[in-house]
mmCIF file with all atom_site columns, C-alpha atoms in Angstrom:
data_model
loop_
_atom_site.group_PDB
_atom_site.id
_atom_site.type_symbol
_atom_site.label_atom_id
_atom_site.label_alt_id
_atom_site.label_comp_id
_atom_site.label_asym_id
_atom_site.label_entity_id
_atom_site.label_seq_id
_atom_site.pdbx_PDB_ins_code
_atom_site.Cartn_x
_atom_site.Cartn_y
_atom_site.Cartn_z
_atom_site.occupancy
_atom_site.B_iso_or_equiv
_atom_site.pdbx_formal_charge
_atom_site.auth_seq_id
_atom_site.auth_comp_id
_atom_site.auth_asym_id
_atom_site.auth_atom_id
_atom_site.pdbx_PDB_model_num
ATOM 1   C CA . UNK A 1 1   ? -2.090  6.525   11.326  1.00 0.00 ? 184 UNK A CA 1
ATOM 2   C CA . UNK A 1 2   ? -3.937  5.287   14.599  1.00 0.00 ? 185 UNK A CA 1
ATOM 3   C CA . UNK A 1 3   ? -4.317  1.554   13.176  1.00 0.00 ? 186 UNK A CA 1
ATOM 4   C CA . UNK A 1 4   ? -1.672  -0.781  11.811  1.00 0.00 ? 187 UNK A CA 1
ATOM 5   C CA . UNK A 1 5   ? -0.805  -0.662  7.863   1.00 0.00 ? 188 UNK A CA 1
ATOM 6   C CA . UNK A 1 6   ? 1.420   0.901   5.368   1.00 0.00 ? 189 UNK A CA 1
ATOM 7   C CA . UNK A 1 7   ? 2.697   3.936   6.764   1.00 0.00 ? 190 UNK A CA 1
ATOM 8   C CA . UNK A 1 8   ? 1.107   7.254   7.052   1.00 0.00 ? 191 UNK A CA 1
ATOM 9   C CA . UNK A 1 9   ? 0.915   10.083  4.583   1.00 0.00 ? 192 UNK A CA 1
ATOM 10  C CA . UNK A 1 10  ? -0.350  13.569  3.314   1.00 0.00 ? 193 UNK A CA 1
ATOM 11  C CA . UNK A 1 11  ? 0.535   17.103  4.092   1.00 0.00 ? 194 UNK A CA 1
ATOM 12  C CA . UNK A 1 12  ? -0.129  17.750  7.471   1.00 0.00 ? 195 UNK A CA 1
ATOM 13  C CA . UNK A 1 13  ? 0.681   15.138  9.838   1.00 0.00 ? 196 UNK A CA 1
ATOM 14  C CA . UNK A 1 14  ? 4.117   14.145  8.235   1.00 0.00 ? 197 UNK A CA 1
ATOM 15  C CA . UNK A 1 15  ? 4.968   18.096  8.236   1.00 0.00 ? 198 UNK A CA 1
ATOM 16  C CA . UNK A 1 16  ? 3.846   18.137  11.763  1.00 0.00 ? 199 UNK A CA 1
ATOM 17  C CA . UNK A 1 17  ? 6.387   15.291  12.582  1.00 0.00 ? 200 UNK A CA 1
ATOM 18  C CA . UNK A 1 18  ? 9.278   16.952  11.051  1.00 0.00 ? 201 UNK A CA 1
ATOM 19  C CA . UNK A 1 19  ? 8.063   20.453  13.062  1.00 0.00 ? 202 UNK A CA 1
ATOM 20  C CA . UNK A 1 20  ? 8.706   19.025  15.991  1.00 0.00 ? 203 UNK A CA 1
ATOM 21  C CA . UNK A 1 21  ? 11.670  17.303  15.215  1.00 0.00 ? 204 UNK A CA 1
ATOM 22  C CA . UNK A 1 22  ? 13.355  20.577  14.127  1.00 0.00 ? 205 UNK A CA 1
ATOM 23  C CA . UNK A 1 23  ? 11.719  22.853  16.907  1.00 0.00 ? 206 UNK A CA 1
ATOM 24  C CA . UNK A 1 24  ? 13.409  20.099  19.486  1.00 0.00 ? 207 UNK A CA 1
ATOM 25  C CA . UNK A 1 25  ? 17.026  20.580  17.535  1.00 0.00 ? 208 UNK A CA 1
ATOM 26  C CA . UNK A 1 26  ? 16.749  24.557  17.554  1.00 0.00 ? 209 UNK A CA 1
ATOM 27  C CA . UNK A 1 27  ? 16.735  24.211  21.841  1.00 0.00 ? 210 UNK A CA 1
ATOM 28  C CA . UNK A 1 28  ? 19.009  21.173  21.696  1.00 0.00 ? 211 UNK A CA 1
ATOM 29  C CA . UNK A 1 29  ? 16.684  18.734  23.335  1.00 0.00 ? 212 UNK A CA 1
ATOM 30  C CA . UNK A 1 30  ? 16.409  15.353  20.884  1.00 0.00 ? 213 UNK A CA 1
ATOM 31  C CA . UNK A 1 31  ? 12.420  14.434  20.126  1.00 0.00 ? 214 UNK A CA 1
ATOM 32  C CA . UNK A 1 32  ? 14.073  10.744  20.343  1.00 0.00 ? 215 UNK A CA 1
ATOM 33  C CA . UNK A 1 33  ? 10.132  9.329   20.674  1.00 0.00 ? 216 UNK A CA 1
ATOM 34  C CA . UNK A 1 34  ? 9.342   11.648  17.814  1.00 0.00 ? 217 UNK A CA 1
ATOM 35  C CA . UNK A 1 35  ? 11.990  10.908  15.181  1.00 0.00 ? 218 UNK A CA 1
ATOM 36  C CA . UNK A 1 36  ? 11.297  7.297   16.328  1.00 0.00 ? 219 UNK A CA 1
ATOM 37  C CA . UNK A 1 37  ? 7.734   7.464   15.342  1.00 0.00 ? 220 UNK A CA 1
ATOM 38  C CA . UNK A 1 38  ? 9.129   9.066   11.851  1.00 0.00 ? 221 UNK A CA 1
ATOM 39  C CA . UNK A 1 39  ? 11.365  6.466   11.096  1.00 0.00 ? 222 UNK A CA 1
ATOM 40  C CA . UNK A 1 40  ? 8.859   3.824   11.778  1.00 0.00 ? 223 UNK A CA 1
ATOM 41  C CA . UNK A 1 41  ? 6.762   4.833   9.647   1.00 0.00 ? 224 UNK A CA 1
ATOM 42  C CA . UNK A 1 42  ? 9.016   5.483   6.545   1.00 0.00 ? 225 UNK A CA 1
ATOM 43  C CA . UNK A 1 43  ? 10.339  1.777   7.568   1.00 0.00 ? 226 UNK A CA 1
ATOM 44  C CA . UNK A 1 44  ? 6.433   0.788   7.319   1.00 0.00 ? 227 UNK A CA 1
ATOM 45  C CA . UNK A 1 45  ? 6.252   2.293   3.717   1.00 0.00 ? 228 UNK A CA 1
ATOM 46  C CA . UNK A 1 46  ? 8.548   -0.345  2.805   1.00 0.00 ? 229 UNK A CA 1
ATOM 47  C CA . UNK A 1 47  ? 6.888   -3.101  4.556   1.00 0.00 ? 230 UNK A CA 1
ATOM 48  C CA . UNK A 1 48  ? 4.048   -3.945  1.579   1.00 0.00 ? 231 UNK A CA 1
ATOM 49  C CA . UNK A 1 49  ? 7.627   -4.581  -0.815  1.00 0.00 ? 232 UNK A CA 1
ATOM 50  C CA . UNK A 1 50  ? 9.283   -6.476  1.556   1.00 0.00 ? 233 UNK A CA 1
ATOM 51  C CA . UNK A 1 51  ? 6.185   -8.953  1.725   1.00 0.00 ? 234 UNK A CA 1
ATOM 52  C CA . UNK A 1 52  ? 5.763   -9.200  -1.988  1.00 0.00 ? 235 UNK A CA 1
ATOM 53  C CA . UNK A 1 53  ? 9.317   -9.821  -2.652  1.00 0.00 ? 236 UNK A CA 1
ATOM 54  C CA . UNK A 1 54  ? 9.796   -12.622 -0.230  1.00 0.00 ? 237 UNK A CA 1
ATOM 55  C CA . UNK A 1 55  ? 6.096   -14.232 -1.456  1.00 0.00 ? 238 UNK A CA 1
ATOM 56  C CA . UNK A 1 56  ? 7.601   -14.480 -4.857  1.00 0.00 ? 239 UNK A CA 1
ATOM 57  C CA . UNK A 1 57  ? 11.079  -15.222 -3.796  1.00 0.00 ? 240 UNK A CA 1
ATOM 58  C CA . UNK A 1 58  ? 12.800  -12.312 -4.806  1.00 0.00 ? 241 UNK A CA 1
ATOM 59  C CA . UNK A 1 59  ? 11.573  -12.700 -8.407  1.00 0.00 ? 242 UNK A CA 1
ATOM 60  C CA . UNK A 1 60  ? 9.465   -9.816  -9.238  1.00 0.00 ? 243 UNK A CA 1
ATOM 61  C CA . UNK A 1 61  ? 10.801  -8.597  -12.531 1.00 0.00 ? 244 UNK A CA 1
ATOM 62  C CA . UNK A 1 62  ? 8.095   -9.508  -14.953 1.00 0.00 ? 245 UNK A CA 1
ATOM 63  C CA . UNK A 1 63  ? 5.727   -9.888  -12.428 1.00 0.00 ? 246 UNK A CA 1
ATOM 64  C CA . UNK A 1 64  ? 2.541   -7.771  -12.982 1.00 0.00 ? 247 UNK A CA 1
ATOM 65  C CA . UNK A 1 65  ? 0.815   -6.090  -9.634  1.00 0.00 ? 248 UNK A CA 1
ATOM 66  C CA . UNK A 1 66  ? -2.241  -4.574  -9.193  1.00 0.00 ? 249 UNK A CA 1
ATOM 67  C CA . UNK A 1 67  ? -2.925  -1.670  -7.111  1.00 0.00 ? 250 UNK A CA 1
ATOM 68  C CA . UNK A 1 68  ? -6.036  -0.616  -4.934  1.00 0.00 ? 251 UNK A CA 1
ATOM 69  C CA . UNK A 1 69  ? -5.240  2.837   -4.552  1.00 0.00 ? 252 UNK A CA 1
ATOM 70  C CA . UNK A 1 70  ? -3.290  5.791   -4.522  1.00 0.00 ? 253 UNK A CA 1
ATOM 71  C CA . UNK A 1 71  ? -4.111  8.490   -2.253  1.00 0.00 ? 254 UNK A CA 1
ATOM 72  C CA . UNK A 1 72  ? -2.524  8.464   0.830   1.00 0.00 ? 255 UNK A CA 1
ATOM 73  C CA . UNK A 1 73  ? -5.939  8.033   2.429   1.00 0.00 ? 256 UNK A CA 1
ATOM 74  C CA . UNK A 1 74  ? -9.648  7.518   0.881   1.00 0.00 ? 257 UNK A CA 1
ATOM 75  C CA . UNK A 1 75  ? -11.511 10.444  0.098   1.00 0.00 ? 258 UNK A CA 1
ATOM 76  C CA . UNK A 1 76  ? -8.838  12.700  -1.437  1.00 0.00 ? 259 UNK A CA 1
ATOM 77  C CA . UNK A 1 77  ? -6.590  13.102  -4.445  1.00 0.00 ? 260 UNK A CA 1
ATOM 78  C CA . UNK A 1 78  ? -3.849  13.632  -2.593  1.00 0.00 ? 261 UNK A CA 1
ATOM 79  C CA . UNK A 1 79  ? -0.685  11.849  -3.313  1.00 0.00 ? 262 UNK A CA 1
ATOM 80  C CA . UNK A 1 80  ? 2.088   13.653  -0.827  1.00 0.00 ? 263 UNK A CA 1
ATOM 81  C CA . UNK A 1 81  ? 3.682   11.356  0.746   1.00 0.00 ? 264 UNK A CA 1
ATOM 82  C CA . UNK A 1 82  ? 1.564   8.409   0.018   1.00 0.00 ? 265 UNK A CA 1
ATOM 83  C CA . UNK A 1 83  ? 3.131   4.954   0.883   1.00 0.00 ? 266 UNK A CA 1
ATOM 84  C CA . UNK A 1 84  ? 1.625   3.851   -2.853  1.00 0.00 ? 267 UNK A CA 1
ATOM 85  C CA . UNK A 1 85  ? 4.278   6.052   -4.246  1.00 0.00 ? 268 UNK A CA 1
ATOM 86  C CA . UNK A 1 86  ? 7.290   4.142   -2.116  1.00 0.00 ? 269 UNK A CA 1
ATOM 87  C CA . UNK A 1 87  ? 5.683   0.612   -3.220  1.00 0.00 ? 270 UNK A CA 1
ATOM 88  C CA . UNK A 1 88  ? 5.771   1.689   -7.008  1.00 0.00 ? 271 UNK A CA 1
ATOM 89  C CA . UNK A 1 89  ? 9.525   2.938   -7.055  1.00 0.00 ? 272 UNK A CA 1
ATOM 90  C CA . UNK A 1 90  ? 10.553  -0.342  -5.236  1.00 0.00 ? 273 UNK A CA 1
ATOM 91  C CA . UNK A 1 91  ? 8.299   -2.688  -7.001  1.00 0.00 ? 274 UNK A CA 1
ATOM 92  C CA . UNK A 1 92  ? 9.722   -0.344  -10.830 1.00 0.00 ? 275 UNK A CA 1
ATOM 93  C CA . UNK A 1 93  ? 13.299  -0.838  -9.824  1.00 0.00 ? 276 UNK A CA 1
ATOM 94  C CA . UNK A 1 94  ? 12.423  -4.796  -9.023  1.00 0.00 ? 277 UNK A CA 1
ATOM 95  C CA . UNK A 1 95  ? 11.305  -4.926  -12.814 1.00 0.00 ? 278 UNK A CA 1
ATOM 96  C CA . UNK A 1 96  ? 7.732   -5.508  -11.585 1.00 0.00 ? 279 UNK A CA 1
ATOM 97  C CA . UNK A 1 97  ? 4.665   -3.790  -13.747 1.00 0.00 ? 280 UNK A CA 1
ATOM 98  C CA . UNK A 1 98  ? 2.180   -2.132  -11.981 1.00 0.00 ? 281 UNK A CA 1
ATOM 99  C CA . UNK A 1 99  ? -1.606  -2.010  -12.764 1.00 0.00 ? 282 UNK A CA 1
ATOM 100 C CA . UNK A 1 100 ? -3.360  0.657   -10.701 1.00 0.00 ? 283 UNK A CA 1
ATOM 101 C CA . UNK A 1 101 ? -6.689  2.206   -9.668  1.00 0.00 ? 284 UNK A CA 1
ATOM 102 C CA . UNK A 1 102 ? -7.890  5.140   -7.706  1.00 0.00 ? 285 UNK A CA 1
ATOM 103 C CA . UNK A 1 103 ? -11.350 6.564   -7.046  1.00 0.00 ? 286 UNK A CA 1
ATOM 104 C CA . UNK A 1 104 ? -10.052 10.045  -7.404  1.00 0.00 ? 287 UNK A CA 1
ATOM 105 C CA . UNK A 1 105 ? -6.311  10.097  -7.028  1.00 0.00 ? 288 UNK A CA 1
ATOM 106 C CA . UNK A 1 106 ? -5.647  8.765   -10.902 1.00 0.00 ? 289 UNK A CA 1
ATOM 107 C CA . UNK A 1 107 ? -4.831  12.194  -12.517 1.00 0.00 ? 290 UNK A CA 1
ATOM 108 C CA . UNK A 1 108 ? -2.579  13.314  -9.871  1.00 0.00 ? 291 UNK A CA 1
ATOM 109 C CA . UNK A 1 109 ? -0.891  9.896   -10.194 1.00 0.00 ? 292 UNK A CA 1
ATOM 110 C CA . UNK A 1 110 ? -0.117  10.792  -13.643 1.00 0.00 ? 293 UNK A CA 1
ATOM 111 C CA . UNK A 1 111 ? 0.759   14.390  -13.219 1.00 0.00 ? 294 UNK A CA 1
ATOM 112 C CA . UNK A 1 112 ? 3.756   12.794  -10.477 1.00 0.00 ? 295 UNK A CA 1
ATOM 113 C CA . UNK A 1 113 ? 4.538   9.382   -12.211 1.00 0.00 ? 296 UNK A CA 1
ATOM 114 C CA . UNK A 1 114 ? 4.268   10.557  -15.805 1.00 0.00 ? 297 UNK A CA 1
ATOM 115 C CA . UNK A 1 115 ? 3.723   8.173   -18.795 1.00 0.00 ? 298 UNK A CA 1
ATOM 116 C CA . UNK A 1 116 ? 5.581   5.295   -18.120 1.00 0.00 ? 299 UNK A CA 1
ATOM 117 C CA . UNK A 1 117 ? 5.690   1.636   -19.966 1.00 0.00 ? 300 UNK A CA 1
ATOM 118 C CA . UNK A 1 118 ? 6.070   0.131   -16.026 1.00 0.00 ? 301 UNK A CA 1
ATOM 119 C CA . UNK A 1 119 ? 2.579   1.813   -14.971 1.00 0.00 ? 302 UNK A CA 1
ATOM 120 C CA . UNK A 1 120 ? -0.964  1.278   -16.469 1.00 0.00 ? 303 UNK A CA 1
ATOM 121 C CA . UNK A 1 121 ? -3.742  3.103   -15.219 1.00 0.00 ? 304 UNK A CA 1
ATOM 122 C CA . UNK A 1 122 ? -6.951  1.607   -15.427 1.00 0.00 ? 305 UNK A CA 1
ATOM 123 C CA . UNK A 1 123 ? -10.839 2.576   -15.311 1.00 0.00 ? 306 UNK A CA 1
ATOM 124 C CA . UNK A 1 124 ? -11.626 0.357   -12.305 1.00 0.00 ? 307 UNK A CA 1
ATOM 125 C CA . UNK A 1 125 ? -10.588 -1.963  -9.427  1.00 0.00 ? 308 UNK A CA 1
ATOM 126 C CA . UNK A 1 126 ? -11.908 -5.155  -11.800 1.00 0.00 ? 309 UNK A CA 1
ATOM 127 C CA . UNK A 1 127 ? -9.316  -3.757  -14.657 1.00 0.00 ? 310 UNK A CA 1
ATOM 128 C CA . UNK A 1 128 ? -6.677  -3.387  -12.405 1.00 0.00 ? 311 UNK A CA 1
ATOM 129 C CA . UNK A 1 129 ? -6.623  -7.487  -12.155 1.00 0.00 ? 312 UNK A CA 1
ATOM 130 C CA . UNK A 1 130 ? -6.803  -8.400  -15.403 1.00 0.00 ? 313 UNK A CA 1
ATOM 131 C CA . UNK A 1 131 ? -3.338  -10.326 -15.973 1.00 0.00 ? 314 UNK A CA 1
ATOM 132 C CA . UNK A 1 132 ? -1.872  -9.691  -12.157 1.00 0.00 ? 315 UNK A CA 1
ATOM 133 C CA . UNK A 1 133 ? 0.107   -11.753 -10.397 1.00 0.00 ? 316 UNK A CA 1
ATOM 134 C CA . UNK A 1 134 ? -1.539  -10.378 -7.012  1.00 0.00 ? 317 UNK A CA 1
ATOM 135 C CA . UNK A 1 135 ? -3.379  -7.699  -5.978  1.00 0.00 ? 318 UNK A CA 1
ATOM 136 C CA . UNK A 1 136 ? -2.203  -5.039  -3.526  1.00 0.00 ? 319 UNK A CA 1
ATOM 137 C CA . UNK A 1 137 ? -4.655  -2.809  -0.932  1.00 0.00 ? 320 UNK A CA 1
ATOM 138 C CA . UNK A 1 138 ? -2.921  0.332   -0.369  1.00 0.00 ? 321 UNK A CA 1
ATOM 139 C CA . UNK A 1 139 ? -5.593  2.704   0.352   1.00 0.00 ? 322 UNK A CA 1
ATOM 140 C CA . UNK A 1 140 ? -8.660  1.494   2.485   1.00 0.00 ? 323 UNK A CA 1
ATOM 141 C CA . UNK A 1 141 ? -11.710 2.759   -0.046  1.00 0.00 ? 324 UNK A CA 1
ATOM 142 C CA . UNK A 1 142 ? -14.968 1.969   0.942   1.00 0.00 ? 325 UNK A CA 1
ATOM 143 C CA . UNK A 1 143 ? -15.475 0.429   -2.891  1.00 0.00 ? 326 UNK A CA 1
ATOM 144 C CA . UNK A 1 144 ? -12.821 -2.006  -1.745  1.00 0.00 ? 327 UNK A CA 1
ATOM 145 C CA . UNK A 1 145 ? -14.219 -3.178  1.279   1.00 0.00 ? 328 UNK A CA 1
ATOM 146 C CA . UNK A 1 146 ? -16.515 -5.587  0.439   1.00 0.00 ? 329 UNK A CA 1
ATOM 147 C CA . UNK A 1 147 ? -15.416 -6.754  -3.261  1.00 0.00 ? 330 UNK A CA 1
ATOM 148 C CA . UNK A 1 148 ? -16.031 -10.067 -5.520  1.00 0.00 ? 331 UNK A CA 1
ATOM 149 C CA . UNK A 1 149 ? -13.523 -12.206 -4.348  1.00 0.00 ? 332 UNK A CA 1
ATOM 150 C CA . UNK A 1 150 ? -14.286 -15.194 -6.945  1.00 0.00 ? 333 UNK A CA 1
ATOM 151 C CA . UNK A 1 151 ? -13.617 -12.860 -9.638  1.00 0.00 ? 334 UNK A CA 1
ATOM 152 C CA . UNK A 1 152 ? -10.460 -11.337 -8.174  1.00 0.00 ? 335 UNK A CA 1
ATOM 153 C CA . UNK A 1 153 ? -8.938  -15.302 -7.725  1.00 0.00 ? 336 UNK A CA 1
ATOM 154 C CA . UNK A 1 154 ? -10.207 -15.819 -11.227 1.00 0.00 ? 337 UNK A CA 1
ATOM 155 C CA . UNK A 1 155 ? -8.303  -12.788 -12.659 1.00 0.00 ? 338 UNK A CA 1
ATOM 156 C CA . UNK A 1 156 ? -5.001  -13.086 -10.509 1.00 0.00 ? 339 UNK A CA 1
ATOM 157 C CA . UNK A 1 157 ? -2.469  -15.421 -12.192 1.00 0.00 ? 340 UNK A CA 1
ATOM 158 C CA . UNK A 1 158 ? -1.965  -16.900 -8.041  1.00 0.00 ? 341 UNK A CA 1
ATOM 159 C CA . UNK A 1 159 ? -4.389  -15.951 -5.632  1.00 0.00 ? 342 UNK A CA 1
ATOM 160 C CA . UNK A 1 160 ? -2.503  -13.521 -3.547  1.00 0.00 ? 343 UNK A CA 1
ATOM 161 C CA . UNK A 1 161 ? -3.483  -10.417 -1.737  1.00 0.00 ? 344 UNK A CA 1
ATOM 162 C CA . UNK A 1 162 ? -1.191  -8.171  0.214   1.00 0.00 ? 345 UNK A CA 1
ATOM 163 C CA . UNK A 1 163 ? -3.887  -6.076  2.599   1.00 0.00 ? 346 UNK A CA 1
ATOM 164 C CA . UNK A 1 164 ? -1.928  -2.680  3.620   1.00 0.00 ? 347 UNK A CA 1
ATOM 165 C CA . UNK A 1 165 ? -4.715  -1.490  5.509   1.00 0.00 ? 348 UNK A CA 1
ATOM 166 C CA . UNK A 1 166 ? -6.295  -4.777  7.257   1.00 0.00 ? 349 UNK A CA 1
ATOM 167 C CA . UNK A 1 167 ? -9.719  -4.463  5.406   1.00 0.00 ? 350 UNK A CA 1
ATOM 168 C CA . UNK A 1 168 ? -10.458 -8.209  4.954   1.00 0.00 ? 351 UNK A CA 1
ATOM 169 C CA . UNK A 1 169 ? -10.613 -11.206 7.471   1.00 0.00 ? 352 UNK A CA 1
ATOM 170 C CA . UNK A 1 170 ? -7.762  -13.193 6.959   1.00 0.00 ? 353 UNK A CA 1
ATOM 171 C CA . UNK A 1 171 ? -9.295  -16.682 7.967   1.00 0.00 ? 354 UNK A CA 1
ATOM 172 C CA . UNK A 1 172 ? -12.593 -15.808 5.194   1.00 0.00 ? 355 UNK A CA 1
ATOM 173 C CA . UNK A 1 173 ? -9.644  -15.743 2.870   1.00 0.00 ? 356 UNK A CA 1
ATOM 174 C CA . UNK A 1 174 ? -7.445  -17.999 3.422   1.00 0.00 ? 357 UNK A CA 1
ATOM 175 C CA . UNK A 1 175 ? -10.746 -20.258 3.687   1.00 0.00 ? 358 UNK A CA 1
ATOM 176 C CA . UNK A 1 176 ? -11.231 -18.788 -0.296  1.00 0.00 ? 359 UNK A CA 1
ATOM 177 C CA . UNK A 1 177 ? -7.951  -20.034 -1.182  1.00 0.00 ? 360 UNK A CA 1
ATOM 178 C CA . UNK A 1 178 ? -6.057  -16.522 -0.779  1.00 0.00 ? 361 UNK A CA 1
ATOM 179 C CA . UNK A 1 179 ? -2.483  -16.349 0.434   1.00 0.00 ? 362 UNK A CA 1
ATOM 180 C CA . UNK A 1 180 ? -3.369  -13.704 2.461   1.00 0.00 ? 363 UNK A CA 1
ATOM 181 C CA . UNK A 1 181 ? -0.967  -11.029 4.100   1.00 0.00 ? 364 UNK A CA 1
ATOM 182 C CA . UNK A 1 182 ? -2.374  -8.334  5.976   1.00 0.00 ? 365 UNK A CA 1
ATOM 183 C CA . UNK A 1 183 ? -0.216  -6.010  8.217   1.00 0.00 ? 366 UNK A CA 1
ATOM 184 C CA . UNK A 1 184 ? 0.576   -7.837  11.620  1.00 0.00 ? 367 UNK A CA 1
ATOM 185 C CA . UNK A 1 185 ? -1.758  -10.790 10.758  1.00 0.00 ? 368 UNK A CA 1
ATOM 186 C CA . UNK A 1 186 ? -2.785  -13.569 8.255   1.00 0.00 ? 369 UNK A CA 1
ATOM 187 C CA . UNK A 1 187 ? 0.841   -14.800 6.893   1.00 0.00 ? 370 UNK A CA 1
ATOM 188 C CA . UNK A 1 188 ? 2.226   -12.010 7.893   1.00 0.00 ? 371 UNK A CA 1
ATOM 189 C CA . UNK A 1 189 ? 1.924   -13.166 12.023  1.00 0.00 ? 372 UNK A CA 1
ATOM 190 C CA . UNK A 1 190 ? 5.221   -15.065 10.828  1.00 0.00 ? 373 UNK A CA 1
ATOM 191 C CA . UNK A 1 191 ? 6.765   -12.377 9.131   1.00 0.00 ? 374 UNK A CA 1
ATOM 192 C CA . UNK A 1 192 ? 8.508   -9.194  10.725  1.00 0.00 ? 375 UNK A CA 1
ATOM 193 C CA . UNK A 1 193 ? 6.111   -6.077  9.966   1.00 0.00 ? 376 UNK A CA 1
#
């Protein structure tokens, strides 16, 4: 939550947030700064979409995506309130298909999403590509960090990769032949995060 990306998640911080919201409403002062720092980041939970959408103009039903994890940060299982969660409702009800991989969140992925035609779960990053239109980092994994770019361009139908949590370098990729959108920079410098 400290560095720019796709919003912030998990149990504690966002129940902290609404705490103090509600402690501020019980002595009728307004937590203005507080609320605002809520609603940015359930607008920034939308931002990863709004890229995608306007990369493909609009067009995403068909479209296959492939996600780089789940939890709402590395390490965990834990899905509450994850910002992958927002991106797969928005990219579902834009007809999109999403191909996804976790280190450890998979299971609990299922046990919230369900079975579902729109969602395949697959065995590792590599799988997740095969037959996307663009790959998508939500959660920063160390696995991720340093990955075989050749093959990812190879298995992407366009070379395309949204970066929700800034782990590449956007000039590297863009020298590789990547659209590249990161959060703030690459393409995204001319876009409103």
């Amino acid at each position: 939550f400290i560095y720019p990306g796709a919003g912030y998640g998990g149990s504690c911080f966002p129940k902290d947030v609404h705490a103090l919201i509600r402690s501020g409403e019980e002595i009728g002062y307004d937590a203005e700064l507080v609320r605002a720092v809520n609603s940015v980041n359930e607008r920034q939970k939308q931002v990863l979409f709004d890229k995608i959408s306007r990369h493909f103009g609009g067009q995403l039903k068909g479209r296959t995506i492939a996600l780089w994890g789940l939890a709402f940060k590395p390490n965990t299982d834990d899905m509450r309130e994850a910002a992958s969660l927002v991106l797969m409702q928005a990219l579902w009800a834009a007809g999109a298909t999403v191909r996804a991989y976790d280190p450890q969140a998979m299971a609990e992925t299922r046990r919230i999403c369900g079975e579902r035609a729109d969602l395949l779960m697959c065995s590792s990053a590599d799988a997740a590509l095969d037959g996307a239109d663009a790959l998508v980092v939500v959660t920063e994994w160390q696995e991720f960090r340093s990955p075989d770019f050749e093959r990812i361009r190879a298995a992407l139908s366009a070379p395309v990769i949204f970066d929700g949590r800034n782990i590449y370098d956007p000039k590297q990729l863009e020298r590789l032949g990547f659209a590249y959108y990161g959060i703030g920079r690459g393409r995204s410098a001319f876009t409103r995060d």
